[in-house]
Amino acid sequence: MVASGEMWIVKLFRQRLYSRRRALRLGLVALSTPITLSLTKSMAIDPAHSMDDRQKFPVVGKKSLRQRAQAKGLIYGAFPQADDRQFASNLALQARFVRECAMMTVGCYWVTSRPSVSTFDFAASDYFVKFAQRHQLRLHGHPLVWHEAMPTWVEATLTPTNAEQILTEHLQRVVGRYAGKISSWDVVNEAIHVGHNRRADGLRDTLWLKLLGTDYLDLAFRVAAKAAPQAKLVYNDFGVEYDTPEADAKREAILNLLQRFKQQGTPIYALGIQSHLSVNRDRFNRVKFRSFLSSVAKLGLKIRISELDVTDNNLPLEIANRDRSIARMYADYLATALDERAVISVTTWGLSDRYTWLAQEKPRADLAPVRPLPFDLNYQPKLAQQAIAWAFDRAPKR
């Protein structure tokens, strides 16, 4: 599941929270040890040339990804993947993050930020917010309403009578705490489901839907907008990139949801597209994907590429071949996505191969380290980084 990309970091925070509570019960102050762990001509790609195995994605100069993106009116950022203590102790990762990124995604999962119905814990998110402020990085918050990464008390406590009050209180506390600091939020994450037993409207049958009905979606956006009037609010989802019946259904359902938001005046600013990709060029239909982006833009919405990475678990062992295939996927995808001027930002789901959910959730059968991100285990740029830079340089200016 795509959601596993988020669940990996949640597991780290869960372990941290458990250790902290145990220490408090024992009268200790020591914390647990962190785990180590249709295309326009301007951007059309000629498969016989640009995506050839020999492609080196030549770029001029040594500008950072943030600089190349900014030159085109784009924002490049990343989700750290490391938890707050791992990140705080890793100066090399911090330095690479500050050089390459203009934005940081900070996780504000219910399971970590609200351990009980009456208590909130902002230690981890506070750390990243302070780091970003110190280094003048934009902040994007993720996710406010999601059917996963929920503490056990939620299902045991929520009823049709109290669900709206608890949801509203949660959004007010979290969004309000970071008003003026976190500039955009994934308000609702993955509310569409097109698999087995799908609803006619495509909505996922979550606890929120069962207790509050379809109005919970609009409610979440309105409460968040009131708590932080200047924040840009986003609906975030996955599964729209490929040429499959499931992706066709997902694109249609998301467009229908976005149209409904617009019709009822929901304060939504953008669609977030996760884009956890795999190397299978036959399934990536550039024309279909580009058409979907155009349809979103016609609704007056911006688009964020919100959780980009490329799995290599089905590729040959040899590193040079793997890196070329991954770089081609980045270049092919971004050349298509960035052709749409409504796309305003690109966020990779991690920065270095040292910290990636794919190592745990989608490991290689040969147990070789996975290489899905722009920078390697030692924070050095790979061909994927060059492919992203190449795509930024060729993107039309916003």
XYZ file of C-alpha atoms in Angstrom:
398
model
C 0.000 0.000 0.000
C 1.118 3.551 -0.708
C 0.110 4.449 2.809
C 3.044 2.396 4.082
C 5.298 5.285 3.077
C 3.779 7.233 5.904
C 3.338 4.338 8.286
C 7.113 3.700 8.418
C 7.855 7.061 10.002
C 4.797 6.658 12.259
C 6.290 3.405 13.621
C 9.432 5.286 14.632
C 7.440 7.904 16.501
C 5.295 5.220 18.147
C 8.444 3.575 19.517
C 9.655 6.910 20.768
C 6.347 7.670 22.503
C 6.222 4.222 24.105
C 9.749 4.606 25.429
C 9.009 8.047 26.816
C 5.897 6.893 28.646
C 7.713 3.854 30.055
C 10.544 6.068 31.272
C 8.120 8.410 32.975
C 6.414 5.496 34.721
C 9.793 4.341 36.004
C 10.785 7.823 37.103
C 13.479 8.016 34.423
C 14.289 10.852 32.045
C 16.341 8.978 29.441
C 14.805 8.708 25.990
C 14.875 5.631 23.777
C 17.716 5.154 21.328
C 16.722 6.189 17.787
C 16.472 3.450 15.192
C 19.101 3.480 12.446
C 18.040 2.713 9.816
C -1.592 15.578 -24.012
C 1.949 16.839 -24.006
C 2.842 20.233 -25.407
C 5.792 20.460 -27.754
C 7.853 22.322 -25.175
C 8.109 19.320 -22.864
C 7.355 16.350 -25.118
C 9.842 13.510 -24.684
C 11.234 11.533 -27.575
C 11.459 7.939 -26.212
C 14.153 7.081 -28.736
C 16.410 9.857 -27.542
C 15.681 11.679 -24.269
C 14.700 8.529 -22.373
C 17.451 6.415 -23.908
C 19.600 4.350 -21.529
C 22.569 6.496 -22.513
C 20.871 9.678 -21.325
C 22.974 11.528 -18.780
C 20.534 14.393 -18.172
C 23.144 17.111 -18.694
C 22.771 20.227 -16.589
C 24.834 23.390 -16.419
C 26.475 24.517 -13.213
C 26.211 23.230 -9.661
C 23.047 24.920 -8.469
C 20.972 23.148 -5.837
C 17.567 21.656 -6.562
C 15.932 24.494 -4.654
C 17.725 27.072 -6.820
C 16.782 25.337 -10.075
C 13.164 25.039 -8.970
C 12.990 28.653 -7.784
C 14.293 29.856 -11.152
C 11.077 28.483 -12.675
C 8.726 29.682 -9.942
C 8.595 26.208 -8.363
C 9.249 25.027 -4.814
C 11.336 21.927 -4.152
C 11.194 20.224 -0.781
C 11.324 16.892 1.002
C 9.893 14.928 3.902
C 12.787 14.061 6.244
C 11.724 10.380 6.800
C 14.072 10.433 9.799
C 12.341 11.120 13.104
C 13.189 14.248 15.073
C 16.013 12.706 17.115
C 17.612 10.995 14.129
C 17.450 14.243 12.185
C 18.783 16.315 15.099
C 21.837 14.058 15.444
C 22.642 13.909 11.715
C 24.474 17.063 10.707
C 25.210 15.771 7.198
C 21.510 15.232 6.518
C 20.688 18.651 7.940
C 23.272 20.331 5.741
C 22.035 18.575 2.610
C 18.446 19.427 3.486
C 19.192 23.119 3.968
C 21.174 23.315 0.722
C 18.711 21.466 -1.495
C 15.265 22.221 -0.071
C 13.114 25.323 0.085
C 10.356 23.456 1.923
C 10.023 20.742 4.545
C 7.004 18.504 5.112
C 6.373 17.924 8.817
C 4.338 14.961 10.010
C 1.464 15.730 12.381
C -0.110 12.287 12.665
C -2.857 11.696 15.207
C -0.998 8.713 16.683
C 1.946 10.914 17.630
C 0.328 14.285 18.253
C -2.677 13.093 20.305
C -1.809 10.048 22.422
C -5.102 10.289 24.333
C -8.400 12.068 23.907
C -7.388 14.693 26.471
C -3.643 15.091 25.739
C -1.556 16.410 22.855
C 2.162 15.856 22.227
C 3.840 18.332 19.875
C 7.476 17.579 20.741
C 8.395 16.052 17.373
C 6.543 18.525 15.163
C 7.796 21.460 17.273
C 11.381 20.359 16.609
C 10.940 20.369 12.823
C 9.036 23.653 12.862
C 11.862 25.313 14.799
C 14.488 23.808 12.482
C 12.641 25.075 9.415
C 12.210 28.541 10.889
C 15.892 28.711 11.801
C 16.864 27.915 8.225
C 14.069 29.886 6.538
C 12.349 26.863 5.022
C 8.673 26.807 4.165
C 6.641 24.273 6.115
C 3.934 21.946 4.838
C 1.884 20.023 7.418
C 0.728 16.449 6.857
C -1.907 14.958 7.418
C -4.794 16.372 9.453
C -7.488 13.806 8.587
C -6.480 10.287 7.530
C -7.963 6.858 8.142
C -4.572 5.423 9.159
C -1.978 6.292 11.828
C -4.748 6.711 14.391
C -4.302 5.995 18.116
C -6.375 3.136 19.493
C -8.487 5.457 21.628
C -10.143 6.982 18.553
C -12.214 4.002 17.502
C -12.995 3.155 21.108
C -14.133 6.690 21.932
C -15.784 8.225 18.881
C -19.546 8.115 18.480
C -21.986 9.902 16.143
C -22.614 12.292 19.036
C -19.030 13.339 19.838
C -17.139 12.761 16.545
C -17.617 16.284 15.162
C -16.566 17.915 18.414
C -13.421 15.765 18.730
C -12.434 16.306 15.099
C -13.033 20.040 15.336
C -11.043 20.327 18.559
C -8.166 18.378 17.036
C -7.948 20.571 13.965
C -8.227 23.753 16.006
C -5.417 22.686 18.353
C -3.009 21.407 15.690
C -3.572 23.971 12.945
C -3.969 26.807 15.436
C -0.670 25.960 17.130
C 1.214 26.443 13.876
C -0.822 29.294 12.370
C 1.622 31.663 10.688
C 4.351 28.993 10.795
C 3.069 26.104 8.662
C 2.014 27.706 5.386
C 0.089 24.777 3.866
C -1.639 21.595 5.041
C -2.782 18.251 3.698
C -6.193 18.609 5.302
C -7.657 15.306 4.073
C -5.488 12.397 2.956
C -6.580 9.453 0.777
C -10.351 9.791 1.093
C -10.960 8.010 -2.245
C -11.058 4.227 -2.657
C -11.723 2.530 -6.006
C -11.001 -1.088 -5.144
C -13.311 -3.877 -3.998
C -16.712 -2.817 -2.625
C -16.266 0.789 -3.729
C -19.043 3.280 -3.074
C -20.777 4.955 -5.983
C -19.182 8.285 -5.033
C -15.738 6.677 -4.662
C -15.314 7.741 -1.041
C -13.367 5.475 1.271
C -15.518 3.910 3.995
C -13.637 5.412 6.932
C -14.660 5.908 10.537
C -15.166 9.609 9.825
C -17.513 8.812 6.946
C -19.491 6.339 9.046
C -19.924 8.762 11.937
C -20.261 12.116 10.167
C -21.246 11.280 6.598
C -19.759 12.992 3.569
C -19.880 16.377 5.306
C -16.740 15.532 7.296
C -14.625 16.487 4.268
C -15.969 20.008 3.949
C -16.006 20.386 7.746
C -12.283 19.593 7.981
C -11.346 22.227 5.410
C -13.563 24.899 6.967
C -12.241 24.336 10.491
C -8.632 24.380 9.256
C -9.263 27.556 7.254
C -10.702 29.290 10.317
C -7.787 28.169 12.524
C -5.167 29.437 10.044
C -6.770 31.809 7.514
C -3.520 32.351 5.571
C -2.665 28.658 5.122
C -3.072 26.956 1.750
C -5.270 23.869 2.139
C -4.751 20.688 0.123
C -6.511 17.415 -0.635
C -3.847 14.676 -0.989
C -4.154 11.256 -2.691
C -2.335 8.581 -4.708
C -2.817 6.270 -7.679
C -3.460 8.658 -10.595
C -0.282 8.256 -12.668
C -0.702 4.994 -14.556
C -2.683 3.628 -17.479
C -4.778 1.035 -15.646
C -8.525 0.657 -14.975
C -7.890 1.421 -11.297
C -6.035 4.645 -12.127
C -8.762 5.667 -14.579
C -11.370 5.201 -11.833
C -9.221 7.032 -9.283
C -8.719 10.032 -11.549
C -12.452 10.240 -12.215
C -13.392 9.931 -8.529
C -10.872 12.582 -7.457
C -12.070 14.995 -10.123
C -15.652 14.457 -8.977
C -14.649 15.173 -5.378
C -12.759 18.317 -6.359
C -15.730 19.516 -8.408
C -17.965 18.990 -5.394
C -15.575 20.997 -3.229
C -15.694 23.863 -5.703
C -19.484 23.773 -5.976
C -20.005 23.956 -2.212
C -17.349 26.570 -1.620
C -14.935 24.347 0.304
C -11.758 26.418 0.966
C -9.393 24.165 -0.977
C -6.292 25.561 -2.693
C -4.591 22.562 -4.289
C -4.532 18.853 -5.061
C -1.589 16.871 -3.740
C -0.467 13.950 -5.928
C 1.702 11.485 -4.029
C 3.446 9.747 -6.941
C 5.125 6.753 -5.347
C 6.348 5.455 -8.707
C 7.749 2.209 -10.037
C 9.840 1.696 -13.156
C 7.367 0.445 -15.712
C 7.243 2.841 -18.627
C 4.444 1.003 -20.421
C 2.065 1.839 -17.552
C 2.878 5.538 -17.402
C 0.647 7.139 -20.010
C 1.881 10.709 -20.385
C -1.177 11.812 -22.345
C -3.684 10.525 -19.764
C -1.746 11.940 -16.846
C -1.253 15.301 -18.541
C -4.966 15.459 -19.340
C -5.798 14.802 -15.675
C -3.518 17.630 -14.561
C -5.185 19.958 -17.052
C -8.622 19.010 -15.715
C -7.546 19.839 -12.167
C -6.098 23.166 -13.301
C -9.353 24.061 -15.073
C -11.096 23.857 -11.700
C -8.911 26.749 -10.574
C -6.767 24.561 -8.307
C -3.014 24.373 -7.937
C -1.197 21.016 -7.885
C 1.513 19.735 -5.543
C 3.669 16.707 -6.322
C 3.649 15.700 -2.703
C 5.428 12.380 -1.967
C 7.639 11.552 -4.950
C 9.981 8.550 -4.997
C 10.775 5.637 -7.336
C 11.015 2.061 -6.067
C 13.809 -0.148 -7.424
C 12.814 -3.494 -5.883
C 12.085 -5.048 -9.282
C 15.254 -3.816 -11.002
C 18.552 -5.662 -11.613
C 21.207 -5.586 -8.907
C 23.841 -3.634 -10.843
C 23.779 -0.108 -9.468
C 24.487 1.835 -12.657
C 21.574 0.164 -14.455
C 19.263 0.696 -11.499
C 20.200 4.343 -11.213
C 19.632 4.943 -14.927
C 16.174 3.362 -14.785
C 15.181 5.376 -11.726
C 16.534 8.598 -13.214
C 14.581 7.981 -16.440
C 11.403 7.559 -14.429
C 11.988 10.813 -12.545
C 12.731 12.675 -15.774
C 9.831 11.202 -17.731
C 7.347 11.850 -14.945
C 8.526 15.349 -14.044
C 8.783 16.464 -17.664
C 5.101 15.617 -17.984
C 3.974 17.014 -14.624
C 5.896 20.283 -14.822
C 4.511 21.038 -18.267
C 1.330 21.982 -16.382
C 1.862 25.453 -14.934
C -0.649 24.760 -12.158
C 1.997 22.451 -10.617
C 3.648 24.675 -8.028
C 5.871 22.343 -6.011
C 7.706 19.021 -5.964
C 8.354 17.173 -2.699
C 10.341 13.943 -2.599
C 9.363 11.436 0.100
C 12.772 11.540 1.650
C 16.033 13.065 0.474
C 18.670 10.386 1.066
C 18.519 6.622 0.560
C 19.605 6.321 4.192
C 16.078 7.213 5.280
C 13.313 5.753 3.137
C 10.158 3.789 3.920
C 10.895 1.570 0.904
C 13.804 -0.105 2.727
C 11.331 -1.607 5.206
C 8.106 -1.879 3.229
C 9.406 -2.732 -0.264
C 12.858 -4.268 0.189
C 14.717 -5.965 -2.623
C 14.649 -9.762 -2.748
C 18.475 -9.791 -2.904
C 18.569 -7.555 0.227
C 20.687 -4.945 -1.555
C 20.121 -1.397 -0.271
C 17.346 0.361 -2.153
C 18.164 3.525 -4.114
C 14.876 5.423 -4.662
C 15.859 9.008 -3.789
C 17.995 11.843 -5.208
C 20.912 11.365 -2.791
C 22.702 8.190 -1.733
C 23.412 6.736 1.708
C 26.231 9.240 2.157
C 24.114 12.208 1.012
C 25.923 12.474 -2.330
C 23.946 13.282 -5.509
C 22.978 10.399 -7.790
C 21.774 10.348 -11.381
C 18.228 10.736 -9.999
C 19.217 14.116 -8.571
C 20.580 15.131 -11.952
C 17.388 13.981 -13.682
C 15.292 16.116 -11.317
C 17.594 19.077 -11.956
C 17.283 18.443 -15.723
C 13.479 18.470 -15.468
C 13.479 21.676 -13.399
C 15.754 23.416 -15.906
C 13.425 22.514 -18.797
C 10.149 23.336 -17.060
C 8.186 26.334 -18.272
C 8.377 29.304 -15.934
C 5.418 29.952 -13.622
